[in-house]
Amino acid sequence: MVTYIKNRSLNDFNRLVASVQSRGVEPATGIFVPEFVKHSGQKPDDSGVVKPINYYSLKWSWNERKDWAVIDQAAAVLSDSSNQSRMIDLEGTKAMVCLDNLPAQQVACLMAAHASGENDAMALNSNGGMSLPPAEEQLTADLF
């Protein structure tokens, strides 16, 4: 699963960090615990029709660290080179396409291609159009 953190979640995290620091405590000495919070509301679509929306944000809490052994365990896992390849999901993200600054028409085309199952071979060409690479050519991470 790939996601991103919205402003509401980041603002809550920043408030928590400032709150912990205001007590004279170094936030890195504790554990940040996220919790999903559901939000519901209404928003007009492109045609002006008001529709219900639901989304989730993260609400953060901070707990004082009581067991420091977990740091040693994490360091051991991270230092083992055989574990590092398992921490990156190249398969799950290889078909991702960055949508930043794309016109709505291109985003709609990408979504249509995804819906029809063409997303594994979809690419944006240099002039912003969409093209499929030759069958023998594999997509690389250049799309990101």
XYZ file of C-alpha atoms in Angstrom:
144
model
C 0.000 0.000 0.000
C 1.340 3.410 -0.924
C -0.047 6.554 0.635
C 0.892 10.086 1.500
C 0.424 12.193 4.601
C -1.956 15.128 4.300
C -1.451 18.550 5.888
C -3.852 17.796 8.728
C -1.719 14.799 9.802
C 1.547 16.733 9.467
C 0.159 19.663 11.438
C -0.958 17.332 14.231
C 2.503 15.744 14.288
C 4.219 19.156 14.407
C 1.967 20.282 17.283
C 2.833 17.135 19.207
C 6.576 17.611 18.666
C 6.320 21.231 19.865
C 4.290 20.123 22.891
C 6.865 17.494 23.874
C 9.722 19.963 23.381
C 7.935 22.590 25.484
C 8.148 20.169 28.423
C 11.939 20.088 27.999
C 11.928 16.569 26.553
C 13.748 15.497 23.390
C 11.008 13.963 21.167
C 13.432 11.413 19.684
C 13.729 9.769 23.087
C 10.134 8.567 22.837
C 7.887 6.673 20.484
C 5.414 8.348 18.121
C 2.242 6.300 17.713
C -0.131 7.057 14.802
C -3.862 6.379 14.859
C -6.201 6.706 11.873
C -9.136 9.096 12.337
C -12.017 9.116 9.845
C -13.362 12.443 8.600
C -16.587 12.900 6.659
C -17.968 15.906 4.875
C -19.314 17.176 1.595
C -17.598 18.657 -1.427
C -18.880 19.754 -4.848
C -17.641 17.758 -7.829
C -16.605 19.290 -11.175
C -20.229 19.823 -12.174
C -21.101 21.552 -8.882
C -23.088 18.675 -7.401
C -22.356 18.348 -3.669
C -21.262 14.804 -2.837
C -20.255 13.139 0.426
C -16.539 12.581 1.012
C -14.649 10.444 3.493
C -10.950 10.510 4.232
C -8.583 9.572 7.024
C -5.913 11.551 8.798
C -3.353 10.516 11.372
C -3.672 11.531 14.981
C -0.359 11.214 16.800
C 0.470 10.423 20.385
C 3.875 10.250 22.041
C 4.962 7.751 24.678
C 8.098 7.826 26.747
C 10.426 5.013 25.728
C 10.750 2.445 28.497
C 12.594 -0.347 26.672
C 15.710 0.741 24.783
C 16.475 -2.801 23.592
C 14.284 -2.188 20.550
C 16.890 0.301 19.270
C 19.568 -2.398 19.313
C 17.200 -4.802 17.538
C 16.384 -2.228 14.835
C 20.076 -1.430 14.350
C 20.864 -5.127 13.937
C 18.117 -5.580 11.344
C 19.164 -2.480 9.395
C 22.855 -3.409 9.400
C 22.195 -6.856 7.903
C 22.523 -6.393 4.130
C 20.265 -9.375 3.418
C 17.382 -7.495 5.077
C 17.848 -4.261 3.146
C 16.509 -5.654 -0.140
C 13.345 -6.818 1.628
C 12.638 -3.304 2.915
C 12.187 -1.812 -0.553
C 9.139 -2.785 -2.587
C 10.221 -2.352 -6.200
C 7.421 -4.552 -7.510
C 4.692 -2.606 -5.730
C 5.840 0.760 -7.051
C 7.263 0.015 -10.510
C 4.012 0.922 -12.272
C 3.533 4.200 -10.395
C 3.418 7.417 -12.386
C 3.893 10.820 -10.766
C 0.772 12.923 -11.326
C 2.263 16.191 -10.094
C 1.533 19.050 -12.515
C -0.128 16.814 -15.121
C -3.170 18.294 -16.856
C -6.521 16.782 -15.868
C -6.842 15.157 -19.315
C -3.624 13.167 -18.871
C -4.613 12.109 -15.355
C -7.970 10.934 -16.725
C -6.174 8.960 -19.475
C -3.914 7.290 -16.920
C -6.909 6.389 -14.768
C -8.740 4.971 -17.802
C -5.672 2.933 -18.760
C -5.433 1.632 -15.198
C -9.108 0.665 -15.200
C -8.652 -1.273 -18.443
C -5.579 -3.098 -17.124
C -2.979 -1.297 -19.242
C -1.221 0.359 -16.297
C 1.707 -2.074 -16.184
C 2.951 -0.864 -19.547
C 1.819 2.769 -19.500
C 4.398 5.509 -19.884
C 4.401 9.227 -20.518
C 6.423 10.232 -23.537
C 8.559 13.365 -23.796
C 5.781 15.604 -25.148
C 3.420 14.639 -22.318
C 1.412 12.169 -24.397
C 0.948 8.596 -23.410
C 2.588 5.686 -25.138
C 3.166 2.004 -24.655
C 6.744 0.738 -24.853
C 7.564 -2.141 -27.211
C 6.652 -5.534 -25.775
C 10.281 -6.562 -25.321
C 11.166 -3.338 -23.433
C 10.657 -3.273 -19.702
C 9.710 -0.111 -17.840
C 12.299 1.351 -15.559
C 12.104 3.681 -12.590
C 12.600 6.687 -14.921
C 8.857 7.281 -14.768
C 9.093 8.607 -11.268
